PDB file of C-alpha atoms in Angstrom:
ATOM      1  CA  UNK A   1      94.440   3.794-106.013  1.00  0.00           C
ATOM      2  CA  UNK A   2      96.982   1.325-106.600  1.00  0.00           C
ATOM      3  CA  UNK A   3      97.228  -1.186-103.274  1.00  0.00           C
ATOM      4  CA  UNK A   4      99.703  -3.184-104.598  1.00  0.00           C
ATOM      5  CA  UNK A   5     102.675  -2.103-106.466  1.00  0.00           C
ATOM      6  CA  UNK A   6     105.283  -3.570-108.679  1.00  0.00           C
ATOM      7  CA  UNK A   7     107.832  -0.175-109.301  1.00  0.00           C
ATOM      8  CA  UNK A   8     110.421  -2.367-111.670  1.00  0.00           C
ATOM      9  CA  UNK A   9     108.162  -3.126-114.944  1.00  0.00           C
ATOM     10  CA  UNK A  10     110.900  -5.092-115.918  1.00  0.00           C
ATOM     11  CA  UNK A  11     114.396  -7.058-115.390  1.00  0.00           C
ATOM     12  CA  UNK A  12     117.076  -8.644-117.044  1.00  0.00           C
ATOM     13  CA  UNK A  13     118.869 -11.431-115.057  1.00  0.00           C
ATOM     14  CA  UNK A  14     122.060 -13.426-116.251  1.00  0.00           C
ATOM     15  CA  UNK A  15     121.447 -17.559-116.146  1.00  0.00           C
ATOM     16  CA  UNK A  16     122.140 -19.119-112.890  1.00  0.00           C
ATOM     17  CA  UNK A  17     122.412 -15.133-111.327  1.00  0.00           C
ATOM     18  CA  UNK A  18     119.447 -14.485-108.928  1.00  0.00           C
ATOM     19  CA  UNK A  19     116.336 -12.741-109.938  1.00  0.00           C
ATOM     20  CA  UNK A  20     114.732 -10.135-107.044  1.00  0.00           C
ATOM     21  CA  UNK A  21     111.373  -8.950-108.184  1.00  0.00           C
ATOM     22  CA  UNK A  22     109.917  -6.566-105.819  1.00  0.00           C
ATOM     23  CA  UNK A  23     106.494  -5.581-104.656  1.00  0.00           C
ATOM     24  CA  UNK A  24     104.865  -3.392-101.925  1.00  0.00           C
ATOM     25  CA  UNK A  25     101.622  -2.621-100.995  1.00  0.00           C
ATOM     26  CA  UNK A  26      99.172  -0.209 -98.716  1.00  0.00           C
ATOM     27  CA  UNK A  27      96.328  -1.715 -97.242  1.00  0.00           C
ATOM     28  CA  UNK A  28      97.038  -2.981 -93.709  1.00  0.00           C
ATOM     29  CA  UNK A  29      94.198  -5.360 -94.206  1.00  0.00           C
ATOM     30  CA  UNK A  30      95.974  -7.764 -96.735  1.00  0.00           C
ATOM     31  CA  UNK A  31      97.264 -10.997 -95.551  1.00  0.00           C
ATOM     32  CA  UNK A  32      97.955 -13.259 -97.800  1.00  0.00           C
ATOM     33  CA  UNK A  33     100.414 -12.819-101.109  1.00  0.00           C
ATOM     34  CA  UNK A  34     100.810 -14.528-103.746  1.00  0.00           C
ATOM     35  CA  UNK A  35     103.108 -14.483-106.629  1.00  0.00           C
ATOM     36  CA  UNK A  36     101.700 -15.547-110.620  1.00  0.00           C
ATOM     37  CA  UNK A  37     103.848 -15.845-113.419  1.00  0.00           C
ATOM     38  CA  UNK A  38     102.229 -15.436-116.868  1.00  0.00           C
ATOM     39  CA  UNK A  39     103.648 -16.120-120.278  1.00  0.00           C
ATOM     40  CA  UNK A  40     102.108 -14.711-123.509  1.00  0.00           C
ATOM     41  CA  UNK A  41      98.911 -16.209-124.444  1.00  0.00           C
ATOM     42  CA  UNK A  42      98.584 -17.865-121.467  1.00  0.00           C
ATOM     43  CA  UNK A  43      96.341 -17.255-118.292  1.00  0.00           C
ATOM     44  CA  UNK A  44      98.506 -16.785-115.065  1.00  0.00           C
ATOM     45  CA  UNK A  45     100.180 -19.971-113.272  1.00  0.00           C
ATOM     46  CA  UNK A  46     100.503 -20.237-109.498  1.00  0.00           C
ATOM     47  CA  UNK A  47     103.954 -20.001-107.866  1.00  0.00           C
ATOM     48  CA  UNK A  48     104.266 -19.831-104.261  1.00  0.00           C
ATOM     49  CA  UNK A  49     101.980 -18.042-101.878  1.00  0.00           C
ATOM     50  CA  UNK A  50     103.312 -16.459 -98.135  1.00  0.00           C
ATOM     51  CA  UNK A  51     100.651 -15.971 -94.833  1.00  0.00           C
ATOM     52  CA  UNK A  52     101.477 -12.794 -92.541  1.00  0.00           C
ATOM     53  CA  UNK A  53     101.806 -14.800 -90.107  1.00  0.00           C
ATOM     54  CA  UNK A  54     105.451 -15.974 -91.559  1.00  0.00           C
ATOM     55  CA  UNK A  55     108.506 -14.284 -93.377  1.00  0.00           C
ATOM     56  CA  UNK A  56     109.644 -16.377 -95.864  1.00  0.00           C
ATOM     57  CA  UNK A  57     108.230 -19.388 -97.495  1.00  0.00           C
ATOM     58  CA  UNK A  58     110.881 -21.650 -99.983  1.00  0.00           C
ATOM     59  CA  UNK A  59     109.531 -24.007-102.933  1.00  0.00           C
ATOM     60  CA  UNK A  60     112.399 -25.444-104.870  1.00  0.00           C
ATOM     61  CA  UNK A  61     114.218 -21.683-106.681  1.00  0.00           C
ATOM     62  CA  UNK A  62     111.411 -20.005-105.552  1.00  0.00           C
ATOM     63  CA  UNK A  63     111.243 -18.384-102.187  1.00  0.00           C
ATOM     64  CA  UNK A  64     109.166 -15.345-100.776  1.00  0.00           C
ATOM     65  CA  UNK A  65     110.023 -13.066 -98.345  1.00  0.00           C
ATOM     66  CA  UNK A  66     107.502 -10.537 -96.717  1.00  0.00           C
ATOM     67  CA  UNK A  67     108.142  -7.816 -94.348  1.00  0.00           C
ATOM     68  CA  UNK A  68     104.942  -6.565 -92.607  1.00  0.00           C
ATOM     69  CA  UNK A  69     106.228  -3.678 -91.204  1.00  0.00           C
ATOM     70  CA  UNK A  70     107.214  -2.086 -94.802  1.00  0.00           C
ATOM     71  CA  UNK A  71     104.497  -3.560 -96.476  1.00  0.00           C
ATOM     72  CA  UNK A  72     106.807  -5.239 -98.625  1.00  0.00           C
ATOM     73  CA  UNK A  73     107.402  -8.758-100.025  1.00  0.00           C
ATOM     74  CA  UNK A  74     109.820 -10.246-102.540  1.00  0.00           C
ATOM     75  CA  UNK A  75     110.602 -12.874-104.403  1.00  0.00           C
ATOM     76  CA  UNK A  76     113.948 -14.789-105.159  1.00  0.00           C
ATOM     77  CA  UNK A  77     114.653 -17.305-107.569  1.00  0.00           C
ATOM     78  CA  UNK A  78     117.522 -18.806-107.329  1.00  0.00           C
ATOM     79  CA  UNK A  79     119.449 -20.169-109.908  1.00  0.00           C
ATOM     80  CA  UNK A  80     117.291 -18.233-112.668  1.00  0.00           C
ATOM     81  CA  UNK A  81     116.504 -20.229-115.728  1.00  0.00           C
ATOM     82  CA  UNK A  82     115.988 -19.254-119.021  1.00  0.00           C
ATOM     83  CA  UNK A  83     112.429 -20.745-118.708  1.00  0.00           C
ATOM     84  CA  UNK A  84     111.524 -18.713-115.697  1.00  0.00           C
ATOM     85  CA  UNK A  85     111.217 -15.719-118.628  1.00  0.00           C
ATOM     86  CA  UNK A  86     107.620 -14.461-118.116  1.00  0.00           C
ATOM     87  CA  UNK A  87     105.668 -11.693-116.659  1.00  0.00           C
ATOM     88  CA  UNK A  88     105.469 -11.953-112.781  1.00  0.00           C
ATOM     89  CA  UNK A  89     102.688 -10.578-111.000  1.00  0.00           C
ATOM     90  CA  UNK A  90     102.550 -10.198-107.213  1.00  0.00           C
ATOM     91  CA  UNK A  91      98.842 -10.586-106.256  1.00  0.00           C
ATOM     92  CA  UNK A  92      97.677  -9.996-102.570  1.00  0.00           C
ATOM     93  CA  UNK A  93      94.536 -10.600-100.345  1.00  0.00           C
ATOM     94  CA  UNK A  94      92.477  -9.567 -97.212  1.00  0.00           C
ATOM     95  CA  UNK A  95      91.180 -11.373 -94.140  1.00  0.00           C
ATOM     96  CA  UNK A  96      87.590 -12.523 -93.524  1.00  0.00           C
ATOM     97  CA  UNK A  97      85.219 -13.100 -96.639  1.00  0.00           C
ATOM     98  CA  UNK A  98      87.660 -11.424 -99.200  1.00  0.00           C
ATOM     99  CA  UNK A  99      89.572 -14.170-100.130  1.00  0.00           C
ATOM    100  CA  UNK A 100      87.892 -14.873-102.889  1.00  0.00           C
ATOM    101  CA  UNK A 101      89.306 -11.260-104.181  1.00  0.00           C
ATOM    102  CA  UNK A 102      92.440 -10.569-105.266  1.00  0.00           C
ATOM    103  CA  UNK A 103      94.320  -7.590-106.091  1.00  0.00           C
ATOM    104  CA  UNK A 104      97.213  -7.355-108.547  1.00  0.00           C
ATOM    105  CA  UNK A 105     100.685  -5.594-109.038  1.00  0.00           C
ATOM    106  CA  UNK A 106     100.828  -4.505-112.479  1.00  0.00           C
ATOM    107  CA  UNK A 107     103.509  -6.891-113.209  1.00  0.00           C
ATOM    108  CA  UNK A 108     107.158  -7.213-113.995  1.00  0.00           C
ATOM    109  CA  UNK A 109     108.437  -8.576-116.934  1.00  0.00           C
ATOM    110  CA  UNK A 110     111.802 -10.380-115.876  1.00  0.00           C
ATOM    111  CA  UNK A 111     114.141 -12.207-118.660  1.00  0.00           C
ATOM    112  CA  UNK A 112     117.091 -14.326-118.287  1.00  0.00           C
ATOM    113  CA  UNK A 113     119.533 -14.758-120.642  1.00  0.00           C
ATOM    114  CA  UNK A 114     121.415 -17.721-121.604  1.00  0.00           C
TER     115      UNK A 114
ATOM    116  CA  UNK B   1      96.949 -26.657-119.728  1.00  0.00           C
ATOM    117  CA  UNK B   2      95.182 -25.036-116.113  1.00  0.00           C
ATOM    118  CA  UNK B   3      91.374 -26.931-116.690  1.00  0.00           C
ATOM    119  CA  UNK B   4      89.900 -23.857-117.295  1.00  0.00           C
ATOM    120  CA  UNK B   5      88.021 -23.146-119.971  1.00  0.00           C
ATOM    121  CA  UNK B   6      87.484 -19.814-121.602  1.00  0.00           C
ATOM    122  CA  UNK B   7      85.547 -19.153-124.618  1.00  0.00           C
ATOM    123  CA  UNK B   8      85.909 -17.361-127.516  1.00  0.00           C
ATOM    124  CA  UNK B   9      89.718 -16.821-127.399  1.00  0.00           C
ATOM    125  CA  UNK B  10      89.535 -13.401-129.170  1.00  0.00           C
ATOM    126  CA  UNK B  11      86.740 -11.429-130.292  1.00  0.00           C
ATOM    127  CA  UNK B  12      86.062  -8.223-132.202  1.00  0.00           C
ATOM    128  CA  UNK B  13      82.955  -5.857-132.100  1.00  0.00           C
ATOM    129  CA  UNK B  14      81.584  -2.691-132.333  1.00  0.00           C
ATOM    130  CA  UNK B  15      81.118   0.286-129.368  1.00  0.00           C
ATOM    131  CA  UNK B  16      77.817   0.101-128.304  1.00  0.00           C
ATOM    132  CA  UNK B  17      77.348  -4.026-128.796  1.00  0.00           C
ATOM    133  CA  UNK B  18      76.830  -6.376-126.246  1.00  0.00           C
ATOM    134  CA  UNK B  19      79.243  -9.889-125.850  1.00  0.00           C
ATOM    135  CA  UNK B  20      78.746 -12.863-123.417  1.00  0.00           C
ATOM    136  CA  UNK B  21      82.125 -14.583-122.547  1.00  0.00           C
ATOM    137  CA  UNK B  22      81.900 -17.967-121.411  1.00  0.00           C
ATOM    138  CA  UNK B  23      84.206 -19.997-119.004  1.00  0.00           C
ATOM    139  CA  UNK B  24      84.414 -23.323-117.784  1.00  0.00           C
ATOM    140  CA  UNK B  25      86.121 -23.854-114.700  1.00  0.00           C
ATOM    141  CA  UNK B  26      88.236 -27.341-113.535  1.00  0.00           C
ATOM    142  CA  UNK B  27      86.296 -30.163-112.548  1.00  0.00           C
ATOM    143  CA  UNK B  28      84.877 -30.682-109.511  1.00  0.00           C
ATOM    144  CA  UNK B  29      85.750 -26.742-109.122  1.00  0.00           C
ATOM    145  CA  UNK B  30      82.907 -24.584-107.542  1.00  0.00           C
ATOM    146  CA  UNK B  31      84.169 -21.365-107.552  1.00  0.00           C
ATOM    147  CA  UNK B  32      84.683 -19.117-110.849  1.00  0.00           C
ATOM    148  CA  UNK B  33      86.196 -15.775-110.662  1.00  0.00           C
ATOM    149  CA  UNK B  34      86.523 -13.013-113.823  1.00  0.00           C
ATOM    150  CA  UNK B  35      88.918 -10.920-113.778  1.00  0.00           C
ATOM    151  CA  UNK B  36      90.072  -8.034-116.368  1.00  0.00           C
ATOM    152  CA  UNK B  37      93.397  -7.106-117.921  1.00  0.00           C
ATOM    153  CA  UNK B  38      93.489  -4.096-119.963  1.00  0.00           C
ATOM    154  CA  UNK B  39      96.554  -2.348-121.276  1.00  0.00           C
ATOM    155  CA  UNK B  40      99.295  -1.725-118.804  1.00  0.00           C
ATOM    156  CA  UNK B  41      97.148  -2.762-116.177  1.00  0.00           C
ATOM    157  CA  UNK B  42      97.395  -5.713-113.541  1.00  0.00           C
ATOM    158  CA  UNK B  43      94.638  -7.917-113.189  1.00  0.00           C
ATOM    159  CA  UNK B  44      91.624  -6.484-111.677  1.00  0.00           C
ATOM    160  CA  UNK B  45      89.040  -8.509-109.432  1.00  0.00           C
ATOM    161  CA  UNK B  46      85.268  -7.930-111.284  1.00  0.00           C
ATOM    162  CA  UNK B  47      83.753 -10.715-109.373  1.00  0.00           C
ATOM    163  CA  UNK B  48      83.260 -14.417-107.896  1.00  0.00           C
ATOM    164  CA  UNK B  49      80.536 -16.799-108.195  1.00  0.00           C
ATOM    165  CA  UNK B  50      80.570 -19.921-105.679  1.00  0.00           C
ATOM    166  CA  UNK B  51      78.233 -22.832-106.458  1.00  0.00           C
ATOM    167  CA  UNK B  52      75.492 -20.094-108.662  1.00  0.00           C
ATOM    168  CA  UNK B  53      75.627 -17.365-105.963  1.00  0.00           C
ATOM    169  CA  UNK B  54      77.353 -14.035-105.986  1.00  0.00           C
ATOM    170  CA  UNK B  55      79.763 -14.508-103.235  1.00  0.00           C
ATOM    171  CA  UNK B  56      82.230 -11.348-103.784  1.00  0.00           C
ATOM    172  CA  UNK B  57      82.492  -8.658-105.928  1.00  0.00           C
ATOM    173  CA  UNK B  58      85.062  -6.086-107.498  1.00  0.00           C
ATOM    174  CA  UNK B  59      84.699  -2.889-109.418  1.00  0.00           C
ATOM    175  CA  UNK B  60      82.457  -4.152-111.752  1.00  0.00           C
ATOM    176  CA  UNK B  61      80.646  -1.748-113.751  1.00  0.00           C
ATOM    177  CA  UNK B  62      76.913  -1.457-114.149  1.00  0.00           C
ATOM    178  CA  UNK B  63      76.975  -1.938-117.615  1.00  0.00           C
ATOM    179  CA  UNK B  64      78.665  -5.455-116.630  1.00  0.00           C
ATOM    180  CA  UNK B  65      76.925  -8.311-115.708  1.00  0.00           C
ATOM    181  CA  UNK B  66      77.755 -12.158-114.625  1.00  0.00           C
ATOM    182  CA  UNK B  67      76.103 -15.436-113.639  1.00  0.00           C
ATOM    183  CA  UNK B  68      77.286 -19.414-112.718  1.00  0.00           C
ATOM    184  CA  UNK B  69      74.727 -21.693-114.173  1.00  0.00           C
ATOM    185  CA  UNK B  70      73.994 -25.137-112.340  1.00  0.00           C
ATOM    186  CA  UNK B  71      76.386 -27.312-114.713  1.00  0.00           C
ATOM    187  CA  UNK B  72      78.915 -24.381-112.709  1.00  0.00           C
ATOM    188  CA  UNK B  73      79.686 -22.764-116.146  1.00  0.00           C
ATOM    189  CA  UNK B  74      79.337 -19.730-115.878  1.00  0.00           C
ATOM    190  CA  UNK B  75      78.877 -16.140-118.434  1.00  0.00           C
ATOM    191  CA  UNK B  76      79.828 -12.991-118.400  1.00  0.00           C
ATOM    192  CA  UNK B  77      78.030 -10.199-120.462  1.00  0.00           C
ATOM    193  CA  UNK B  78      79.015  -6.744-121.362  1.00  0.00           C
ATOM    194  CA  UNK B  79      76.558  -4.612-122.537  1.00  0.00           C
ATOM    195  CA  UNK B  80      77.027  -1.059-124.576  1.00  0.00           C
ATOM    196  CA  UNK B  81      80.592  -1.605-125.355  1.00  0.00           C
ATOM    197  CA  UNK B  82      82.693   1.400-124.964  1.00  0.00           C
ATOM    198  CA  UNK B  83      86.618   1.663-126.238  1.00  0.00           C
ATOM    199  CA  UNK B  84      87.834   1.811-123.260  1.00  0.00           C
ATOM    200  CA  UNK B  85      86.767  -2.190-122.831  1.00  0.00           C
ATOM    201  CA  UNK B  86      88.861  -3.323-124.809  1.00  0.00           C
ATOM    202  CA  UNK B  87      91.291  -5.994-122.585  1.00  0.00           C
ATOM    203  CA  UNK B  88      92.278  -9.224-121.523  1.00  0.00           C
ATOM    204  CA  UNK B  89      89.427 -10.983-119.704  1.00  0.00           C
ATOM    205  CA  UNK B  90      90.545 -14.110-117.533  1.00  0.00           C
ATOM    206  CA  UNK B  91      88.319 -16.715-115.496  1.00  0.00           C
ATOM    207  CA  UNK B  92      90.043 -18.818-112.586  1.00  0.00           C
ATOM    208  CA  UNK B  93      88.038 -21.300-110.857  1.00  0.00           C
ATOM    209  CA  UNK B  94      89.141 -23.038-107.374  1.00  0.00           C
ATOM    210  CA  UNK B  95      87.350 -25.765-105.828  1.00  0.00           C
ATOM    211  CA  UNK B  96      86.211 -23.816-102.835  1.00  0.00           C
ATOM    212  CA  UNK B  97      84.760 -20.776-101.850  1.00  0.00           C
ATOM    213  CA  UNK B  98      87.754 -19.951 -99.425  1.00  0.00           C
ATOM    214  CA  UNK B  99      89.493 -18.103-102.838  1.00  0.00           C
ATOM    215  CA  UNK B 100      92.757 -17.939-102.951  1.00  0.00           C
ATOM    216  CA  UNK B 101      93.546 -18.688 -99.462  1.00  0.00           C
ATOM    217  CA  UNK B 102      94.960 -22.362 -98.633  1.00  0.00           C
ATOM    218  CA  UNK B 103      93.617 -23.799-102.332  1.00  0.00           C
ATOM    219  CA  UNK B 104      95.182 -22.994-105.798  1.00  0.00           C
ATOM    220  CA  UNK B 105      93.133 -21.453-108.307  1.00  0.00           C
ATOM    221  CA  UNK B 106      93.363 -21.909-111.929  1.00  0.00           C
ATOM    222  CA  UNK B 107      93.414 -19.118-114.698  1.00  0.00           C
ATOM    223  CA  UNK B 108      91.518 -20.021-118.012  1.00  0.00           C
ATOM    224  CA  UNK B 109      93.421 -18.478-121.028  1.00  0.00           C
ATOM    225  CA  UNK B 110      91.510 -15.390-121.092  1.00  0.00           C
ATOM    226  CA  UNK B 111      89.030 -13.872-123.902  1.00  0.00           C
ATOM    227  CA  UNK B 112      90.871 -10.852-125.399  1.00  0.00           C
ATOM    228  CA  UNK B 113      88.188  -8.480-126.402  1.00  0.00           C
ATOM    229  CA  UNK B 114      88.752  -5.787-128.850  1.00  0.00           C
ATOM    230  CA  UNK B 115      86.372  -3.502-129.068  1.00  0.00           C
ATOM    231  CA  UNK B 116      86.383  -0.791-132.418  1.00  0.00           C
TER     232      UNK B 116
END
């Protein structure tokens, strides 16, 4: 049962275009999102996080937009770099004691071209 | 380089073996997490540790087994290695036991486990 879901496995985005990766999930209960990027041989880095109780947060290129009532949440970055090439996982949790779990997208590979 | 340190990098072995992966979260961090990546997968929560105490837990299998010793390191063992094992085994550690929420957590390099 996949909660969280990232359909695109990958994307290709010109330099200085805008990158969209997409992600939706089921379970009513989650709260918080985050979004990871990961590059090979590395563990996942933090990028920018949103609460339900907002609909967009901005850091820098980076901004993440949720919508609660699709259960869906994106994230922009704007210009895209070459450098911002990775795998990008979406990453969401629940309310009370389950913070401390979270539940992946299966990831999108996104690359930029120069 | 995220503080987090996980040891060994890669390792090899035989179905039926057991393994101990070892991580060492950030300093000052009290919270470790594990978490497993196998092929085509996303990361999926096996289970937290705050300050030497089971605090939440994932889909962990029986056959899996963890602990956070008092210097906060903390192990985690797989016993009767099957195939299907094989993965991508990352440890984050945050300094409290809140997770994710409000405080960044930091993902080790991961152990990649190949089992044969």
């Amino acid at each position: 049962d996949q909660q969280v879901k990232q359909n695109s496995p990958s994307l290709s985005v010109q330099e200085g275009r805008i990158s969209i990766l997409n992600c939706d999930y089921t379970n009513s209960m989650f709260d918080y999102f985050l979004w990871y990027k990961k590059y090979p041989a590395e563990g996942p880095t933090f990028l920018i996080s949103i609460s339900s109780i907002k609909d967009k947060n901005e850091d820098g290129r980076f901004t993440v937009f949720l919508n609660k009532s699709a259960k869906h949440l994106s994230l922009h970055i704007v210009p895209s770099q070459p450098g911002d090439s990775a795998v990008y996982f979406c990453a969401a949790s629940g309310g009370g004691t389950s913070y401390g779990k979270l539940t992946f997208g299966q990831g999108t590979i996104l690359t930029v071209h120069p | 380089d995220s503080g987090v340190t996980q040891t060994p990098k890669h390792l090899i072995t035989a179905t039926g073996q057991r393994v101990t992966l070892r991580c060492s979260p950030r300093s000052g961090d009290l919270s470790v997490y594990w978490y497993q990546q196998s092929l085509d997968q996303g990361l999926q929560f096996l289970i937290q540790y705050y300050n030497g105490e089971e605090r939440a837990k994932g889909n962990i299998l029986e056959r899996f087994s963890a602990q956070q010793f008092p210097d906060l390191h903390s192990e985690l063992n797989l016993s009767s290695l099957e195939l299907g094992d094989s993965a991508l085994y990352f440890c984050a550690s945050s300094a409290e036991t809140g997770g994710f929420l409000n405080t960044e957590a930091f993902f080790g390099q991961g152990t990649r486990l190949t089992v044969v």
